[in-house]
């Protein structure tokens, strides 16, 4: 009987630990109606310190973002422009676990392969057509892809490499993305690998990509653009 109780207690402790780890792995949940970010605070916390509720007003939850206006994609080498609205831009988003982005694609433009380490993304096409997809983790590295048209929706699971490409050589495309974090983060694969500071050793990259070091050196010498604004 004692052994049974001990085993039950151990199992309960393991389940509780797993559940608490899962809770800590996402954005912190609010313990009050809101926690408007106090970006002037010098205190360093996971997220932002709350502003005194007495000093909060409607503008803390508002931004004249003009998301109805097209963004410039002509200056982008990858042919896209990502406008992210997160807690840095709307303080009232702090602790609420959500952000938003408008993505403009030039003809044949793309949002290159990247990940969001802290968020799942759900993308809605507003105009045009997009070829989108994500790749699962090792060992399968399976590609899930789809051609989306206006009004279609697609989900990119948290942390997985994904992309969007406008296959039309004539027409631009526009999408809106919602992300499950106030600060989803973005790691563009090419930028992270070939534009790290300081650079990753070309010996490492040559072996990883199975190419010669001259090819790696050439890639590292390119200008790797950040299309996030």
PDB file of C-alpha atoms in Angstrom:
ATOM      1  CA  UNK A   1       0.000   0.000   0.000  1.00  0.00           C
ATOM      2  CA  UNK A   2       2.824   2.371   0.941  1.00  0.00           C
ATOM      3  CA  UNK A   3       4.612   1.501  -2.297  1.00  0.00           C
ATOM      4  CA  UNK A   4       1.434   2.229  -4.299  1.00  0.00           C
ATOM      5  CA  UNK A   5       1.014   5.623  -2.602  1.00  0.00           C
ATOM      6  CA  UNK A   6       4.672   6.437  -3.198  1.00  0.00           C
ATOM      7  CA  UNK A   7       4.375   5.595  -6.901  1.00  0.00           C
ATOM      8  CA  UNK A   8       1.190   7.677  -7.202  1.00  0.00           C
ATOM      9  CA  UNK A   9       2.899  10.627  -5.509  1.00  0.00           C
ATOM     10  CA  UNK A  10       5.921  10.325  -7.827  1.00  0.00           C
ATOM     11  CA  UNK A  11       3.689  10.176 -10.919  1.00  0.00           C
ATOM     12  CA  UNK A  12       1.722  13.207  -9.694  1.00  0.00           C
ATOM     13  CA  UNK A  13       4.936  15.141  -9.112  1.00  0.00           C
ATOM     14  CA  UNK A  14       6.202  14.346 -12.622  1.00  0.00           C
ATOM     15  CA  UNK A  15       2.898  15.403 -14.237  1.00  0.00           C
ATOM     16  CA  UNK A  16       2.864  18.627 -12.193  1.00  0.00           C
ATOM     17  CA  UNK A  17       6.443  19.397 -13.214  1.00  0.00           C
ATOM     18  CA  UNK A  18       5.653  18.833 -16.894  1.00  0.00           C
ATOM     19  CA  UNK A  19       2.556  21.013 -16.734  1.00  0.00           C
ATOM     20  CA  UNK A  20       4.412  23.814 -14.944  1.00  0.00           C
ATOM     21  CA  UNK A  21       7.239  23.626 -17.504  1.00  0.00           C
ATOM     22  CA  UNK A  22       4.715  23.888 -20.336  1.00  0.00           C
ATOM     23  CA  UNK A  23       3.130  26.924 -18.694  1.00  0.00           C
ATOM     24  CA  UNK A  24       6.498  28.625 -18.274  1.00  0.00           C
ATOM     25  CA  UNK A  25       7.408  27.904 -21.903  1.00  0.00           C
ATOM     26  CA  UNK A  26       4.862  30.395 -23.270  1.00  0.00           C
ATOM     27  CA  UNK A  27       4.161  34.090 -22.724  1.00  0.00           C
ATOM     28  CA  UNK A  28       3.291  34.943 -19.119  1.00  0.00           C
ATOM     29  CA  UNK A  29      -0.458  35.031 -18.478  1.00  0.00           C
ATOM     30  CA  UNK A  30      -1.921  38.256 -17.079  1.00  0.00           C
ATOM     31  CA  UNK A  31      -2.932  38.200 -13.402  1.00  0.00           C
ATOM     32  CA  UNK A  32      -4.994  41.359 -13.810  1.00  0.00           C
ATOM     33  CA  UNK A  33      -7.072  42.967 -16.563  1.00  0.00           C
ATOM     34  CA  UNK A  34      -3.954  44.313 -18.283  1.00  0.00           C
ATOM     35  CA  UNK A  35      -0.287  45.047 -17.736  1.00  0.00           C
ATOM     36  CA  UNK A  36       0.567  47.978 -19.993  1.00  0.00           C
ATOM     37  CA  UNK A  37       4.307  48.008 -20.666  1.00  0.00           C
ATOM     38  CA  UNK A  38       6.319  50.658 -18.844  1.00  0.00           C
ATOM     39  CA  UNK A  39       9.124  51.001 -21.376  1.00  0.00           C
ATOM     40  CA  UNK A  40      10.848  53.660 -19.261  1.00  0.00           C
ATOM     41  CA  UNK A  41      11.423  51.268 -16.368  1.00  0.00           C
ATOM     42  CA  UNK A  42      15.037  50.199 -15.725  1.00  0.00           C
ATOM     43  CA  UNK A  43      13.892  46.924 -14.126  1.00  0.00           C
ATOM     44  CA  UNK A  44      14.692  43.893 -16.311  1.00  0.00           C
ATOM     45  CA  UNK A  45      11.957  41.248 -16.396  1.00  0.00           C
ATOM     46  CA  UNK A  46      10.644  38.657 -18.861  1.00  0.00           C
ATOM     47  CA  UNK A  47       8.585  41.070 -20.936  1.00  0.00           C
ATOM     48  CA  UNK A  48       7.974  44.544 -19.539  1.00  0.00           C
ATOM     49  CA  UNK A  49       7.215  45.983 -16.114  1.00  0.00           C
ATOM     50  CA  UNK A  50       3.585  47.087 -15.703  1.00  0.00           C
ATOM     51  CA  UNK A  51       2.730  50.755 -15.831  1.00  0.00           C
ATOM     52  CA  UNK A  52       0.724  52.026 -12.857  1.00  0.00           C
ATOM     53  CA  UNK A  53      -2.942  51.399 -13.858  1.00  0.00           C
ATOM     54  CA  UNK A  54      -3.794  54.958 -12.793  1.00  0.00           C
ATOM     55  CA  UNK A  55      -1.531  56.237 -15.580  1.00  0.00           C
ATOM     56  CA  UNK A  56      -2.986  54.000 -18.301  1.00  0.00           C
ATOM     57  CA  UNK A  57      -5.181  55.502 -21.037  1.00  0.00           C
ATOM     58  CA  UNK A  58      -6.778  54.377 -24.304  1.00  0.00           C
ATOM     59  CA  UNK A  59      -3.709  55.353 -26.336  1.00  0.00           C
ATOM     60  CA  UNK A  60      -1.756  52.567 -24.614  1.00  0.00           C
ATOM     61  CA  UNK A  61      -3.949  50.105 -26.545  1.00  0.00           C
ATOM     62  CA  UNK A  62      -3.930  52.006 -29.858  1.00  0.00           C
ATOM     63  CA  UNK A  63      -1.650  52.588 -32.822  1.00  0.00           C
ATOM     64  CA  UNK A  64      -2.407  54.435 -36.052  1.00  0.00           C
ATOM     65  CA  UNK A  65      -0.555  51.690 -37.929  1.00  0.00           C
ATOM     66  CA  UNK A  66      -2.059  52.386 -41.383  1.00  0.00           C
ATOM     67  CA  UNK A  67      -2.087  48.679 -42.135  1.00  0.00           C
ATOM     68  CA  UNK A  68      -4.457  49.414 -45.015  1.00  0.00           C
ATOM     69  CA  UNK A  69      -1.606  51.153 -46.859  1.00  0.00           C
ATOM     70  CA  UNK A  70       0.763  49.229 -49.171  1.00  0.00           C
ATOM     71  CA  UNK A  71       4.380  49.003 -48.009  1.00  0.00           C
ATOM     72  CA  UNK A  72       7.425  49.546 -50.212  1.00  0.00           C
ATOM     73  CA  UNK A  73       8.925  46.287 -51.494  1.00  0.00           C
ATOM     74  CA  UNK A  74      11.113  47.767 -54.258  1.00  0.00           C
ATOM     75  CA  UNK A  75      14.107  48.325 -51.959  1.00  0.00           C
ATOM     76  CA  UNK A  76      14.023  44.772 -50.636  1.00  0.00           C
ATOM     77  CA  UNK A  77      16.392  42.202 -52.190  1.00  0.00           C
ATOM     78  CA  UNK A  78      13.936  39.438 -51.268  1.00  0.00           C
ATOM     79  CA  UNK A  79      10.912  41.413 -52.457  1.00  0.00           C
ATOM     80  CA  UNK A  80       8.940  41.643 -49.221  1.00  0.00           C
ATOM     81  CA  UNK A  81       8.235  43.992 -46.362  1.00  0.00           C
ATOM     82  CA  UNK A  82       7.070  42.791 -42.926  1.00  0.00           C
ATOM     83  CA  UNK A  83       5.371  45.348 -40.652  1.00  0.00           C
ATOM     84  CA  UNK A  84       5.217  43.874 -37.155  1.00  0.00           C
ATOM     85  CA  UNK A  85       2.878  45.237 -34.490  1.00  0.00           C
ATOM     86  CA  UNK A  86       4.003  43.914 -31.094  1.00  0.00           C
ATOM     87  CA  UNK A  87       4.325  45.040 -27.470  1.00  0.00           C
ATOM     88  CA  UNK A  88       7.174  47.359 -28.427  1.00  0.00           C
ATOM     89  CA  UNK A  89       4.708  49.345 -30.539  1.00  0.00           C
ATOM     90  CA  UNK A  90       1.475  48.889 -28.560  1.00  0.00           C
ATOM     91  CA  UNK A  91       2.318  48.805 -24.825  1.00  0.00           C
ATOM     92  CA  UNK A  92      -1.109  47.382 -24.003  1.00  0.00           C
ATOM     93  CA  UNK A  93      -0.118  44.073 -25.656  1.00  0.00           C
ATOM     94  CA  UNK A  94       2.265  43.302 -22.789  1.00  0.00           C
ATOM     95  CA  UNK A  95       1.444  39.875 -21.212  1.00  0.00           C
ATOM     96  CA  UNK A  96      -1.463  39.294 -23.625  1.00  0.00           C
ATOM     97  CA  UNK A  97       0.456  36.799 -25.788  1.00  0.00           C
ATOM     98  CA  UNK A  98      -0.439  38.107 -29.240  1.00  0.00           C
ATOM     99  CA  UNK A  99       0.972  40.245 -32.045  1.00  0.00           C
ATOM    100  CA  UNK A 100       0.171  41.065 -35.656  1.00  0.00           C
ATOM    101  CA  UNK A 101       2.026  41.607 -38.921  1.00  0.00           C
ATOM    102  CA  UNK A 102       1.196  42.900 -42.380  1.00  0.00           C
ATOM    103  CA  UNK A 103       3.358  41.316 -45.084  1.00  0.00           C
ATOM    104  CA  UNK A 104       3.684  42.848 -48.545  1.00  0.00           C
ATOM    105  CA  UNK A 105       5.152  40.773 -51.391  1.00  0.00           C
ATOM    106  CA  UNK A 106       6.437  42.140 -54.685  1.00  0.00           C
ATOM    107  CA  UNK A 107       5.847  40.046 -57.817  1.00  0.00           C
ATOM    108  CA  UNK A 108       8.091  36.981 -57.320  1.00  0.00           C
ATOM    109  CA  UNK A 109       8.902  38.300 -53.844  1.00  0.00           C
ATOM    110  CA  UNK A 110       9.233  36.108 -50.791  1.00  0.00           C
ATOM    111  CA  UNK A 111       9.388  36.104 -47.034  1.00  0.00           C
ATOM    112  CA  UNK A 112      12.444  33.812 -46.918  1.00  0.00           C
ATOM    113  CA  UNK A 113      12.773  30.704 -44.738  1.00  0.00           C
ATOM    114  CA  UNK A 114      12.673  31.726 -41.084  1.00  0.00           C
ATOM    115  CA  UNK A 115      11.385  30.674 -37.681  1.00  0.00           C
ATOM    116  CA  UNK A 116       9.522  32.317 -34.814  1.00  0.00           C
ATOM    117  CA  UNK A 117      11.086  30.819 -31.665  1.00  0.00           C
ATOM    118  CA  UNK A 118       8.268  32.018 -29.411  1.00  0.00           C
ATOM    119  CA  UNK A 119       5.104  31.880 -31.521  1.00  0.00           C
ATOM    120  CA  UNK A 120       2.753  29.927 -33.729  1.00  0.00           C
ATOM    121  CA  UNK A 121       1.626  31.937 -36.758  1.00  0.00           C
ATOM    122  CA  UNK A 122      -1.701  31.954 -38.603  1.00  0.00           C
ATOM    123  CA  UNK A 123      -1.548  33.683 -41.984  1.00  0.00           C
ATOM    124  CA  UNK A 124      -4.455  35.067 -44.032  1.00  0.00           C
ATOM    125  CA  UNK A 125      -4.030  36.111 -47.674  1.00  0.00           C
ATOM    126  CA  UNK A 126      -5.716  39.451 -48.376  1.00  0.00           C
ATOM    127  CA  UNK A 127      -4.634  39.910 -51.984  1.00  0.00           C
ATOM    128  CA  UNK A 128      -2.924  37.756 -54.591  1.00  0.00           C
ATOM    129  CA  UNK A 129      -1.558  34.231 -54.396  1.00  0.00           C
ATOM    130  CA  UNK A 130       1.124  32.748 -52.133  1.00  0.00           C
ATOM    131  CA  UNK A 131       3.032  29.489 -52.136  1.00  0.00           C
ATOM    132  CA  UNK A 132       3.701  28.736 -48.460  1.00  0.00           C
ATOM    133  CA  UNK A 133       5.122  25.928 -46.406  1.00  0.00           C
ATOM    134  CA  UNK A 134       6.931  24.706 -43.317  1.00  0.00           C
ATOM    135  CA  UNK A 135       9.429  21.923 -42.637  1.00  0.00           C
ATOM    136  CA  UNK A 136       9.232  19.566 -39.668  1.00  0.00           C
ATOM    137  CA  UNK A 137      12.140  18.936 -37.314  1.00  0.00           C
ATOM    138  CA  UNK A 138      14.762  16.177 -37.647  1.00  0.00           C
ATOM    139  CA  UNK A 139      14.686  13.347 -38.599  1.00  0.00           C
ATOM    140  CA  UNK A 140      11.843  13.629 -41.099  1.00  0.00           C
ATOM    141  CA  UNK A 141      12.308  17.230 -42.331  1.00  0.00           C
ATOM    142  CA  UNK A 142       8.975  16.818 -44.114  1.00  0.00           C
ATOM    143  CA  UNK A 143       7.697  19.751 -46.160  1.00  0.00           C
ATOM    144  CA  UNK A 144       4.044  20.750 -45.753  1.00  0.00           C
ATOM    145  CA  UNK A 145       3.182  23.240 -48.509  1.00  0.00           C
ATOM    146  CA  UNK A 146       0.140  24.795 -50.120  1.00  0.00           C
ATOM    147  CA  UNK A 147      -0.805  27.409 -52.719  1.00  0.00           C
ATOM    148  CA  UNK A 148      -3.034  30.007 -51.044  1.00  0.00           C
ATOM    149  CA  UNK A 149      -5.444  32.400 -52.711  1.00  0.00           C
ATOM    150  CA  UNK A 150      -7.292  35.433 -51.417  1.00  0.00           C
ATOM    151  CA  UNK A 151      -9.141  34.596 -48.202  1.00  0.00           C
ATOM    152  CA  UNK A 152      -7.207  31.391 -47.513  1.00  0.00           C
ATOM    153  CA  UNK A 153      -5.609  30.702 -44.116  1.00  0.00           C
ATOM    154  CA  UNK A 154      -2.533  28.640 -43.186  1.00  0.00           C
ATOM    155  CA  UNK A 155      -0.869  27.798 -39.864  1.00  0.00           C
ATOM    156  CA  UNK A 156       2.881  27.646 -39.171  1.00  0.00           C
ATOM    157  CA  UNK A 157       3.649  25.772 -35.920  1.00  0.00           C
ATOM    158  CA  UNK A 158       5.893  27.447 -33.374  1.00  0.00           C
ATOM    159  CA  UNK A 159       9.623  27.171 -34.005  1.00  0.00           C
ATOM    160  CA  UNK A 160       9.428  25.424 -37.397  1.00  0.00           C
ATOM    161  CA  UNK A 161      11.155  26.828 -40.481  1.00  0.00           C
ATOM    162  CA  UNK A 162       8.590  28.317 -42.853  1.00  0.00           C
ATOM    163  CA  UNK A 163       8.311  30.637 -45.855  1.00  0.00           C
ATOM    164  CA  UNK A 164       5.940  32.465 -48.190  1.00  0.00           C
ATOM    165  CA  UNK A 165       6.535  33.130 -51.897  1.00  0.00           C
ATOM    166  CA  UNK A 166       4.521  35.139 -54.411  1.00  0.00           C
ATOM    167  CA  UNK A 167       4.603  33.065 -57.637  1.00  0.00           C
ATOM    168  CA  UNK A 168       3.084  35.802 -59.796  1.00  0.00           C
ATOM    169  CA  UNK A 169       5.564  37.702 -61.989  1.00  0.00           C
ATOM    170  CA  UNK A 170       3.016  40.486 -62.466  1.00  0.00           C
ATOM    171  CA  UNK A 171       0.906  41.019 -59.336  1.00  0.00           C
ATOM    172  CA  UNK A 172       1.836  41.847 -55.738  1.00  0.00           C
ATOM    173  CA  UNK A 173       0.369  39.987 -52.774  1.00  0.00           C
ATOM    174  CA  UNK A 174      -0.604  40.977 -49.240  1.00  0.00           C
ATOM    175  CA  UNK A 175      -1.141  38.903 -46.099  1.00  0.00           C
ATOM    176  CA  UNK A 176      -1.927  39.479 -42.439  1.00  0.00           C
ATOM    177  CA  UNK A 177      -0.365  37.218 -39.820  1.00  0.00           C
ATOM    178  CA  UNK A 178      -1.366  36.762 -36.191  1.00  0.00           C
ATOM    179  CA  UNK A 179       1.281  35.370 -33.829  1.00  0.00           C
ATOM    180  CA  UNK A 180       0.839  33.820 -30.389  1.00  0.00           C
ATOM    181  CA  UNK A 181       3.380  35.963 -28.568  1.00  0.00           C
ATOM    182  CA  UNK A 182       3.775  39.628 -27.716  1.00  0.00           C
ATOM    183  CA  UNK A 183       7.354  39.217 -29.006  1.00  0.00           C
ATOM    184  CA  UNK A 184       7.480  36.244 -31.422  1.00  0.00           C
ATOM    185  CA  UNK A 185      11.050  36.840 -32.588  1.00  0.00           C
ATOM    186  CA  UNK A 186      12.260  36.021 -36.090  1.00  0.00           C
ATOM    187  CA  UNK A 187      15.337  34.058 -37.150  1.00  0.00           C
ATOM    188  CA  UNK A 188      15.891  34.296 -40.900  1.00  0.00           C
ATOM    189  CA  UNK A 189      17.929  31.203 -41.731  1.00  0.00           C
ATOM    190  CA  UNK A 190      20.270  32.685 -44.353  1.00  0.00           C
ATOM    191  CA  UNK A 191      20.930  35.780 -42.230  1.00  0.00           C
ATOM    192  CA  UNK A 192      21.634  33.782 -39.084  1.00  0.00           C
ATOM    193  CA  UNK A 193      24.007  31.389 -40.850  1.00  0.00           C
ATOM    194  CA  UNK A 194      25.848  33.737 -43.196  1.00  0.00           C
ATOM    195  CA  UNK A 195      25.558  37.111 -41.425  1.00  0.00           C
ATOM    196  CA  UNK A 196      26.300  36.200 -37.803  1.00  0.00           C
ATOM    197  CA  UNK A 197      28.516  38.584 -35.838  1.00  0.00           C
ATOM    198  CA  UNK A 198      31.268  37.467 -35.602  1.00  0.00           C
ATOM    199  CA  UNK A 199      31.059  35.143 -38.608  1.00  0.00           C
ATOM    200  CA  UNK A 200      30.750  31.391 -38.155  1.00  0.00           C
ATOM    201  CA  UNK A 201      33.974  29.660 -39.223  1.00  0.00           C
ATOM    202  CA  UNK A 202      33.928  28.789 -42.930  1.00  0.00           C
ATOM    203  CA  UNK A 203      35.334  25.377 -41.951  1.00  0.00           C
ATOM    204  CA  UNK A 204      32.138  24.734 -39.985  1.00  0.00           C
ATOM    205  CA  UNK A 205      29.797  25.935 -42.731  1.00  0.00           C
ATOM    206  CA  UNK A 206      31.681  24.218 -45.550  1.00  0.00           C
ATOM    207  CA  UNK A 207      31.298  20.870 -43.820  1.00  0.00           C
ATOM    208  CA  UNK A 208      27.687  21.539 -42.781  1.00  0.00           C
ATOM    209  CA  UNK A 209      26.564  22.474 -46.310  1.00  0.00           C
ATOM    210  CA  UNK A 210      28.975  20.113 -48.116  1.00  0.00           C
ATOM    211  CA  UNK A 211      30.474  22.890 -50.256  1.00  0.00           C
ATOM    212  CA  UNK A 212      33.969  24.344 -50.565  1.00  0.00           C
ATOM    213  CA  UNK A 213      35.117  27.215 -48.353  1.00  0.00           C
ATOM    214  CA  UNK A 214      35.240  29.644 -51.301  1.00  0.00           C
ATOM    215  CA  UNK A 215      31.488  29.244 -51.721  1.00  0.00           C
ATOM    216  CA  UNK A 216      30.961  29.918 -47.999  1.00  0.00           C
ATOM    217  CA  UNK A 217      33.250  32.956 -48.117  1.00  0.00           C
ATOM    218  CA  UNK A 218      31.286  34.298 -51.086  1.00  0.00           C
ATOM    219  CA  UNK A 219      27.979  33.790 -49.279  1.00  0.00           C
ATOM    220  CA  UNK A 220      29.272  35.481 -46.126  1.00  0.00           C
ATOM    221  CA  UNK A 221      30.387  38.463 -48.223  1.00  0.00           C
ATOM    222  CA  UNK A 222      26.848  39.089 -49.518  1.00  0.00           C
ATOM    223  CA  UNK A 223      24.455  41.639 -48.036  1.00  0.00           C
ATOM    224  CA  UNK A 224      21.816  39.674 -46.108  1.00  0.00           C
ATOM    225  CA  UNK A 225      18.822  41.927 -45.693  1.00  0.00           C
ATOM    226  CA  UNK A 226      16.397  42.050 -42.779  1.00  0.00           C
ATOM    227  CA  UNK A 227      12.916  42.512 -44.293  1.00  0.00           C
ATOM    228  CA  UNK A 228      11.257  43.052 -40.868  1.00  0.00           C
ATOM    229  CA  UNK A 229      10.271  46.636 -39.993  1.00  0.00           C
TER     230      UNK A 229
END
